[in-house]
């Protein structure tokens, strides 16, 4: 049996509606910003319950835009984690600031209890990541931020459709950054991203900076960049946004099946805690496995496209060599990198496919008993 990781062929099997809208756009020739982009920004703002949403060309630029808007630059330190996608940390380095790591917890999220220990007079912001689509303990992080007067930029790239208590994920910090990369819970046919905030002034600045710092065609208030979302993608984004709640609900159901099956193998497999009041998006379904590399090979050979996100924690990457970290500095992140595996959990999997995954994992461990 095949259990594919990529769901895009299924998701985009019916293109008529998108093609119709694309045709309308192409004939209008409004190829930069314009009504489709504005429409999507308003829809996403309503969806997450934020006052302002400004779309961008991708999630990485959304992070850079958010950091810039908080005034983060050379001489500043930003606290984040070594267990994330490169872009969270790359964005910090790109604005000229220094990334400072703390370890993760057993749910693979930033360990909030370690944040205070690394705050210095240069600390400007905390950048928690919704890793895999689960959520950091945002209420505790916001308390620390307010005690030390730090900005909070949420990397919510994997978080559309998630909730933390009564609020949508990515609505706790000063600014949140979102991605619409093809493999995120809200995706387009290429690249796209957003920043969100409730702060009017910060929103106005980001809107301006994203588009060359222009107030209008004849006036330039600040030196900016071009981080605009393509209207072609805004059309896709509006359409997919309507399906996000359903996608996340199915992924949660699939994750429950995997959770309960894998918990029966607790001698070999550790499933992260699912906190009360948290709704994860399962952008990635991850658990920790004994003899991970062998199991991965076995599953791949059995037609199951399991993957690893990722094998090397960021503090041990060559790119981080100037930060002065070494092996042993973040034991949980390092253990995670050795044990973690991502299993397909997407909305097009059948019950049979999920059962097959669990059977194959069981077969692998039972064969060696
Ligand atoms: C995908 C992702 C990014 C980068 O988003 P792009 O749209 O690919 O630039 C950043 N952080 C996290 C946690 C992500 O998952």
Short mmCIF file of C-alpha atoms and ligand atoms in Angstrom, two decimals:
data_model
loop_
_atom_site.label_atom_id
_atom_site.label_comp_id
_atom_site.label_asym_id
_atom_site.label_seq_id
_atom_site.Cartn_x
_atom_site.Cartn_y
_atom_site.Cartn_z
CA UNK A 1 0.00 0.00 0.00
CA UNK A 2 1.18 3.54 -0.73
CA UNK A 3 0.86 6.26 1.90
CA UNK A 4 1.98 9.46 0.15
CA UNK A 5 3.17 12.55 1.98
CA UNK A 6 2.14 14.93 -0.81
CA UNK A 7 -1.58 15.75 -0.90
CA UNK A 8 -1.38 18.52 -3.52
CA UNK A 9 -2.53 16.40 -6.52
CA UNK A 10 -5.76 15.63 -4.59
CA UNK A 11 -6.20 19.14 -3.26
CA UNK A 12 -5.90 20.72 -6.70
CA UNK A 13 -7.73 18.09 -8.73
CA UNK A 14 -10.65 20.45 -9.44
CA UNK A 15 -9.33 23.72 -10.85
CA UNK A 16 -12.36 25.19 -12.63
CA UNK A 17 -13.20 27.84 -10.01
CA UNK A 18 -9.61 28.98 -9.69
CA UNK A 19 -9.13 29.12 -13.46
CA UNK A 20 -12.31 31.21 -13.82
CA UNK A 21 -11.07 33.73 -11.25
CA UNK A 22 -7.59 33.75 -12.76
CA UNK A 23 -9.05 34.53 -16.14
CA UNK A 24 -10.98 37.46 -14.67
CA UNK A 25 -7.82 38.75 -13.01
CA UNK A 26 -5.69 38.33 -16.12
CA UNK A 27 -8.20 40.26 -18.22
CA UNK A 28 -8.28 43.02 -15.57
CA UNK A 29 -4.43 43.18 -15.64
CA UNK A 30 -4.32 44.19 -11.95
CA UNK A 31 -1.13 42.26 -11.32
CA UNK A 32 0.20 44.06 -8.24
CA UNK A 33 -1.82 44.19 -4.98
CA UNK A 34 -5.38 45.24 -5.86
CA UNK A 35 -8.83 43.89 -4.93
CA UNK A 36 -8.05 40.15 -4.73
CA UNK A 37 -5.15 40.75 -2.35
CA UNK A 38 -7.23 43.09 -0.19
CA UNK A 39 -10.12 40.66 -0.14
CA UNK A 40 -7.89 37.84 1.07
CA UNK A 41 -6.27 40.03 3.74
CA UNK A 42 -9.70 40.92 5.13
CA UNK A 43 -10.85 37.30 5.06
CA UNK A 44 -7.76 36.06 6.89
CA UNK A 45 -8.00 38.84 9.49
CA UNK A 46 -11.56 37.78 10.20
CA UNK A 47 -10.57 34.10 10.27
CA UNK A 48 -7.91 34.54 12.96
CA UNK A 49 -9.55 37.44 14.79
CA UNK A 50 -6.77 40.00 14.20
CA UNK A 51 -7.29 43.67 13.46
CA UNK A 52 -4.78 43.88 10.60
CA UNK A 53 -3.38 41.40 8.09
CA UNK A 54 -0.77 42.39 5.52
CA UNK A 55 0.06 39.75 2.95
CA UNK A 56 3.63 39.10 1.82
CA UNK A 57 5.40 37.04 -0.81
CA UNK A 58 6.32 34.27 1.67
CA UNK A 59 6.61 33.36 5.35
CA UNK A 60 10.31 34.14 5.62
CA UNK A 61 9.77 37.72 4.48
CA UNK A 62 6.79 37.93 6.85
CA UNK A 63 9.20 37.13 9.72
CA UNK A 64 11.72 39.70 8.47
CA UNK A 65 8.97 42.32 8.11
CA UNK A 66 7.73 41.61 11.66
CA UNK A 67 11.24 41.84 13.15
CA UNK A 68 11.91 45.11 11.31
CA UNK A 69 8.58 46.52 12.46
CA UNK A 70 9.60 45.80 16.07
CA UNK A 71 12.82 47.72 15.48
CA UNK A 72 15.01 44.62 15.83
CA UNK A 73 18.45 45.15 14.31
CA UNK A 74 22.22 45.03 14.91
CA UNK A 75 23.15 44.76 18.61
CA UNK A 76 19.81 43.19 19.54
CA UNK A 77 19.23 39.63 20.71
CA UNK A 78 16.16 37.56 19.87
CA UNK A 79 15.30 34.43 21.85
CA UNK A 80 14.10 31.40 19.89
CA UNK A 81 14.65 27.65 19.51
CA UNK A 82 17.10 25.34 17.69
CA UNK A 83 14.16 23.11 16.70
CA UNK A 84 12.45 24.92 13.85
CA UNK A 85 12.76 25.55 10.12
CA UNK A 86 15.85 27.55 9.10
CA UNK A 87 13.75 30.62 8.27
CA UNK A 88 12.82 31.43 11.89
CA UNK A 89 16.49 31.92 12.74
CA UNK A 90 17.56 33.07 9.28
CA UNK A 91 15.15 36.00 9.59
CA UNK A 92 16.72 37.07 12.91
CA UNK A 93 20.21 36.93 11.40
CA UNK A 94 19.05 38.73 8.25
CA UNK A 95 17.91 41.83 10.17
CA UNK A 96 21.37 41.88 11.80
CA UNK A 97 20.33 40.64 15.25
CA UNK A 98 21.78 37.74 17.24
CA UNK A 99 19.68 34.56 17.67
CA UNK A 100 19.80 33.23 21.25
CA UNK A 101 18.52 29.71 21.77
CA UNK A 102 16.72 27.98 24.59
CA UNK A 103 15.89 24.27 24.59
CA UNK A 104 12.54 22.76 23.65
CA UNK A 105 10.13 20.91 25.94
CA UNK A 106 8.73 17.38 25.56
CA UNK A 107 6.06 18.75 23.16
CA UNK A 108 8.86 20.00 20.84
CA UNK A 109 7.96 23.66 21.64
CA UNK A 110 10.08 26.42 23.20
CA UNK A 111 10.70 25.68 26.89
CA UNK A 112 9.31 28.86 28.44
CA UNK A 113 10.91 28.02 31.81
CA UNK A 114 14.35 28.65 30.29
CA UNK A 115 13.63 32.01 28.68
CA UNK A 116 14.34 34.23 31.70
CA UNK A 117 17.82 32.70 32.14
CA UNK A 118 19.00 34.00 28.76
CA UNK A 119 17.53 37.52 28.89
CA UNK A 120 20.24 40.19 28.80
CA UNK A 121 20.22 43.99 28.45
CA UNK A 122 20.40 43.42 24.67
CA UNK A 123 17.34 41.17 24.45
CA UNK A 124 14.73 42.83 22.29
CA UNK A 125 12.24 40.10 21.42
CA UNK A 126 11.11 36.51 21.86
CA UNK A 127 10.29 34.52 18.72
CA UNK A 128 8.28 31.43 19.70
CA UNK A 129 7.49 28.94 16.93
CA UNK A 130 4.29 26.92 16.54
CA UNK A 131 6.40 23.91 15.64
CA UNK A 132 4.53 21.32 13.61
CA UNK A 133 1.33 23.26 14.23
CA UNK A 134 1.28 22.62 17.98
CA UNK A 135 1.49 25.71 20.17
CA UNK A 136 4.03 27.04 22.64
CA UNK A 137 2.65 28.04 26.06
CA UNK A 138 1.84 31.55 24.85
CA UNK A 139 0.22 32.89 28.05
CA UNK A 140 3.39 32.17 30.03
CA UNK A 141 5.59 33.63 27.30
CA UNK A 142 3.49 36.82 27.21
CA UNK A 143 3.89 37.18 31.01
CA UNK A 144 7.68 36.99 30.69
CA UNK A 145 7.64 39.47 27.79
CA UNK A 146 5.62 41.96 29.74
CA UNK A 147 7.81 41.61 32.85
CA UNK A 148 10.96 42.45 30.82
CA UNK A 149 9.30 44.73 28.26
CA UNK A 150 10.16 42.51 25.27
CA UNK A 151 8.37 42.27 21.94
CA UNK A 152 6.90 38.92 20.91
CA UNK A 153 6.92 37.81 17.27
CA UNK A 154 5.09 34.53 16.76
CA UNK A 155 6.27 32.22 13.99
CA UNK A 156 2.78 30.96 13.18
CA UNK A 157 3.73 29.65 9.72
CA UNK A 158 2.27 26.21 10.52
CA UNK A 159 -0.59 27.48 12.69
CA UNK A 160 -3.59 28.49 10.51
CA UNK A 161 -6.64 26.67 11.89
CA UNK A 162 -5.11 26.14 15.35
CA UNK A 163 -6.35 27.46 18.70
CA UNK A 164 -4.86 28.16 22.09
CA UNK A 165 -7.71 28.38 24.61
CA UNK A 166 -10.26 30.90 23.40
CA UNK A 167 -8.05 32.47 20.73
CA UNK A 168 -6.79 31.51 17.32
CA UNK A 169 -3.12 30.48 17.30
CA UNK A 170 -0.81 33.34 16.42
CA UNK A 171 -2.88 36.08 18.07
CA UNK A 172 -1.00 36.41 21.36
CA UNK A 173 2.16 38.28 20.37
CA UNK A 174 2.76 41.79 19.04
CA UNK A 175 3.06 40.52 15.47
CA UNK A 176 2.66 37.06 13.94
CA UNK A 177 4.16 35.71 10.74
CA UNK A 178 2.32 33.18 8.56
CA UNK A 179 3.30 31.12 5.53
CA UNK A 180 1.25 29.75 2.64
CA UNK A 181 3.97 27.43 1.31
CA UNK A 182 2.34 24.44 -0.46
CA UNK A 183 2.81 22.14 2.55
CA UNK A 184 1.24 24.38 5.24
CA UNK A 185 -2.37 24.08 6.48
CA UNK A 186 -3.29 27.18 4.46
CA UNK A 187 -1.47 26.93 1.16
CA UNK A 188 -1.25 28.45 -2.29
CA UNK A 189 0.26 27.20 -5.56
CA UNK A 190 3.71 28.50 -4.81
CA UNK A 191 4.77 31.06 -2.21
CA UNK A 192 2.76 33.39 -0.02
CA UNK A 193 2.69 34.75 3.52
CA UNK A 194 1.14 37.25 5.92
CA UNK A 195 1.84 39.28 9.01
CA UNK A 196 -0.91 40.03 11.48
CA UNK A 197 -1.17 42.52 14.34
CA UNK A 198 -3.71 44.50 16.38
CA UNK A 199 -1.47 47.58 16.47
CA UNK A 200 -2.63 50.28 14.00
CA UNK A 201 0.71 52.07 13.78
CA UNK A 202 2.78 48.91 13.35
CA UNK A 203 0.34 47.70 10.69
CA UNK A 204 0.60 50.95 8.75
CA UNK A 205 4.40 50.76 8.86
CA UNK A 206 4.45 47.16 7.62
CA UNK A 207 2.00 47.95 4.84
CA UNK A 208 4.24 50.78 3.70
CA UNK A 209 7.57 48.91 4.04
CA UNK A 210 6.20 45.92 2.10
CA UNK A 211 5.55 48.20 -0.88
CA UNK A 212 8.75 50.30 -1.24
CA UNK A 213 7.83 52.64 1.62
CA UNK A 214 5.36 54.36 -0.66
CA UNK A 215 2.48 56.40 0.74
CA UNK A 216 1.21 56.87 -2.78
CA UNK A 217 2.73 56.94 -6.24
CA UNK A 218 4.41 60.31 -5.68
CA UNK A 219 5.50 60.06 -2.02
CA UNK A 220 8.06 57.84 -0.33
CA UNK A 221 8.21 58.05 3.50
CA UNK A 222 10.71 55.29 4.29
CA UNK A 223 13.11 53.08 2.29
CA UNK A 224 11.26 49.84 1.84
CA UNK A 225 11.21 46.66 -0.19
CA UNK A 226 8.88 44.70 -2.44
CA UNK A 227 7.36 41.83 -0.42
CA UNK A 228 3.99 41.80 -2.19
CA UNK A 229 1.76 38.73 -2.51
CA UNK A 230 0.87 37.85 -6.11
CA UNK A 231 -2.85 38.43 -6.87
CA UNK A 232 -2.88 35.04 -8.67
CA UNK A 233 -1.97 33.47 -5.33
CA UNK A 234 -4.43 35.63 -3.37
CA UNK A 235 -7.20 33.98 -5.41
CA UNK A 236 -5.93 30.53 -4.44
CA UNK A 237 -5.52 31.64 -0.82
CA UNK A 238 -9.14 32.85 -0.57
CA UNK A 239 -10.38 29.54 -1.89
CA UNK A 240 -8.20 27.35 0.33
CA UNK A 241 -8.96 29.48 3.41
CA UNK A 242 -12.56 28.28 3.24
CA UNK A 243 -11.33 24.68 3.64
CA UNK A 244 -8.83 25.18 6.48
CA UNK A 245 -11.17 24.41 9.39
CA UNK A 246 -12.30 21.19 7.75
CA UNK A 247 -8.72 20.19 6.84
CA UNK A 248 -7.55 20.74 10.39
CA UNK A 249 -10.53 18.82 11.81
CA UNK A 250 -9.73 15.78 9.62
CA UNK A 251 -6.05 16.02 10.49
CA UNK A 252 -6.98 16.04 14.19
CA UNK A 253 -9.10 12.94 13.72
CA UNK A 254 -6.25 11.19 11.88
CA UNK A 255 -3.80 12.28 14.57
CA UNK A 256 -6.03 10.75 17.26
CA UNK A 257 -5.94 7.43 15.40
CA UNK A 258 -2.14 7.59 15.17
CA UNK A 259 -1.80 8.75 18.81
CA UNK A 260 -3.84 5.89 20.23
CA UNK A 261 -2.15 3.29 18.01
CA UNK A 262 1.35 4.50 18.81
CA UNK A 263 0.63 4.76 22.56
CA UNK A 264 0.15 1.00 22.54
CA UNK A 265 3.84 0.80 21.54
CA UNK A 266 4.99 3.04 24.39
CA UNK A 267 8.00 0.79 24.97
CA UNK A 268 9.45 2.17 21.71
CA UNK A 269 7.46 5.27 20.80
CA UNK A 270 6.82 8.53 22.65
CA UNK A 271 3.83 10.60 21.61
CA UNK A 272 3.93 14.26 22.74
CA UNK A 273 1.31 15.42 25.29
CA UNK A 274 -1.77 17.06 23.82
CA UNK A 275 -2.58 19.94 26.16
CA UNK A 276 -6.15 20.68 27.22
CA UNK A 277 -7.56 23.70 25.42
CA UNK A 278 -5.02 23.53 22.58
CA UNK A 279 -6.11 22.72 19.04
CA UNK A 280 -3.13 21.68 16.94
CA UNK A 281 -3.11 21.92 13.15
CA UNK A 282 -0.95 18.82 12.54
CA UNK A 283 0.95 20.55 9.82
CA UNK A 284 3.42 17.84 10.84
CA UNK A 285 2.47 14.75 12.83
CA UNK A 286 5.56 13.97 14.87
CA UNK A 287 6.51 11.44 17.52
CA UNK A 288 9.80 10.09 18.94
CA UNK A 289 10.87 6.59 17.96
CA UNK A 290 13.58 4.16 19.12
CA UNK A 291 15.92 3.10 16.28
CA UNK A 292 14.42 5.87 14.21
CA UNK A 293 16.70 5.63 11.17
CA UNK A 294 16.09 1.90 10.72
CA UNK A 295 12.34 2.38 11.18
CA UNK A 296 12.29 5.19 8.62
CA UNK A 297 13.99 2.95 6.06
CA UNK A 298 11.54 0.16 6.78
CA UNK A 299 8.51 2.42 6.45
CA UNK A 300 9.79 4.03 3.25
CA UNK A 301 10.42 0.58 1.79
CA UNK A 302 6.84 -0.33 2.77
CA UNK A 303 5.44 2.56 0.69
CA UNK A 304 4.96 4.95 3.61
CA UNK A 305 6.45 8.39 2.94
CA UNK A 306 7.58 9.20 6.47
CA UNK A 307 10.14 12.02 6.79
CA UNK A 308 12.39 13.74 9.32
CA UNK A 309 11.99 17.40 10.32
CA UNK A 310 15.00 17.71 10.97
CA UNK A 311 18.13 15.65 11.59
CA UNK A 312 20.43 18.47 12.71
CA UNK A 313 19.30 21.06 15.30
CA UNK A 314 20.04 24.62 14.26
CA UNK A 315 22.67 25.38 16.92
CA UNK A 316 24.83 22.63 15.36
CA UNK A 317 24.46 23.89 11.77
CA UNK A 318 27.45 25.46 10.06
CA UNK A 319 25.41 28.66 9.63
CA UNK A 320 25.28 28.95 13.46
CA UNK A 321 29.02 28.46 14.03
CA UNK A 322 29.55 32.14 14.97
CA UNK A 323 27.03 31.85 17.83
CA UNK A 324 29.39 29.78 19.99
CA UNK A 325 27.11 26.84 20.77
CA UNK A 326 28.26 23.25 20.90
CA UNK A 327 26.94 19.73 21.18
CA UNK A 328 25.32 19.15 24.56
CA UNK A 329 24.04 22.73 24.95
CA UNK A 330 20.41 21.78 24.17
CA UNK A 331 19.99 18.12 25.13
CA UNK A 332 16.25 17.87 24.40
CA UNK A 333 16.59 19.42 20.94
CA UNK A 334 19.51 17.07 20.22
CA UNK A 335 17.60 14.01 21.42
CA UNK A 336 14.63 15.14 19.34
CA UNK A 337 16.82 15.35 16.22
CA UNK A 338 17.91 11.74 16.77
CA UNK A 339 14.44 10.32 17.50
CA UNK A 340 11.86 12.39 15.69
CA UNK A 341 9.88 11.21 12.68
CA UNK A 342 7.03 12.79 10.71
CA UNK A 343 4.23 10.49 9.57
CA UNK A 344 1.70 11.41 6.84
CA UNK A 345 -1.49 12.69 8.52
CA UNK A 346 -3.11 14.70 5.71
CA UNK A 347 -6.80 15.10 4.97
CA UNK A 348 -6.87 12.66 2.05
CA UNK A 349 -5.68 9.58 3.93
CA UNK A 350 -8.10 6.69 4.35
CA UNK A 351 -8.68 4.67 7.50
CA UNK A 352 -6.98 1.75 5.75
CA UNK A 353 -3.86 3.81 5.11
CA UNK A 354 -3.66 4.92 8.77
CA UNK A 355 -4.17 1.35 9.97
CA UNK A 356 -1.46 0.19 7.58
CA UNK A 357 1.01 2.75 9.00
CA UNK A 358 0.33 1.54 12.55
CA UNK A 359 0.63 -2.10 11.50
CA UNK A 360 3.97 -1.49 9.84
CA UNK A 361 5.39 0.35 12.87
CA UNK A 362 4.25 -2.51 15.07
CA UNK A 363 5.70 -5.09 12.70
CA UNK A 364 9.08 -3.35 12.78
CA UNK A 365 9.36 -3.46 16.58
CA UNK A 366 7.78 -6.90 17.06
CA UNK A 367 10.25 -8.43 14.60
CA UNK A 368 13.05 -7.50 16.94
CA UNK A 369 11.54 -8.63 20.24
C1 LIG B 1 7.43 27.24 6.39
C2 LIG B 1 8.01 27.91 7.56
C3 LIG B 1 8.70 29.12 7.46
C4 LIG B 1 9.02 29.77 6.15
O1 LIG B 1 7.93 30.04 5.35
P1 LIG B 1 8.15 30.23 3.75
O2 LIG B 1 6.79 30.67 3.30
O3 LIG B 1 8.54 28.90 3.21
O4 LIG B 1 9.17 31.26 3.55
C5 LIG B 1 9.14 29.70 8.63
N1 LIG B 1 8.94 29.13 9.83
C6 LIG B 1 8.28 27.96 9.97
C7 LIG B 1 8.07 27.38 11.32
C8 LIG B 1 7.81 27.30 8.84
O5 LIG B 1 7.19 26.13 8.99
#
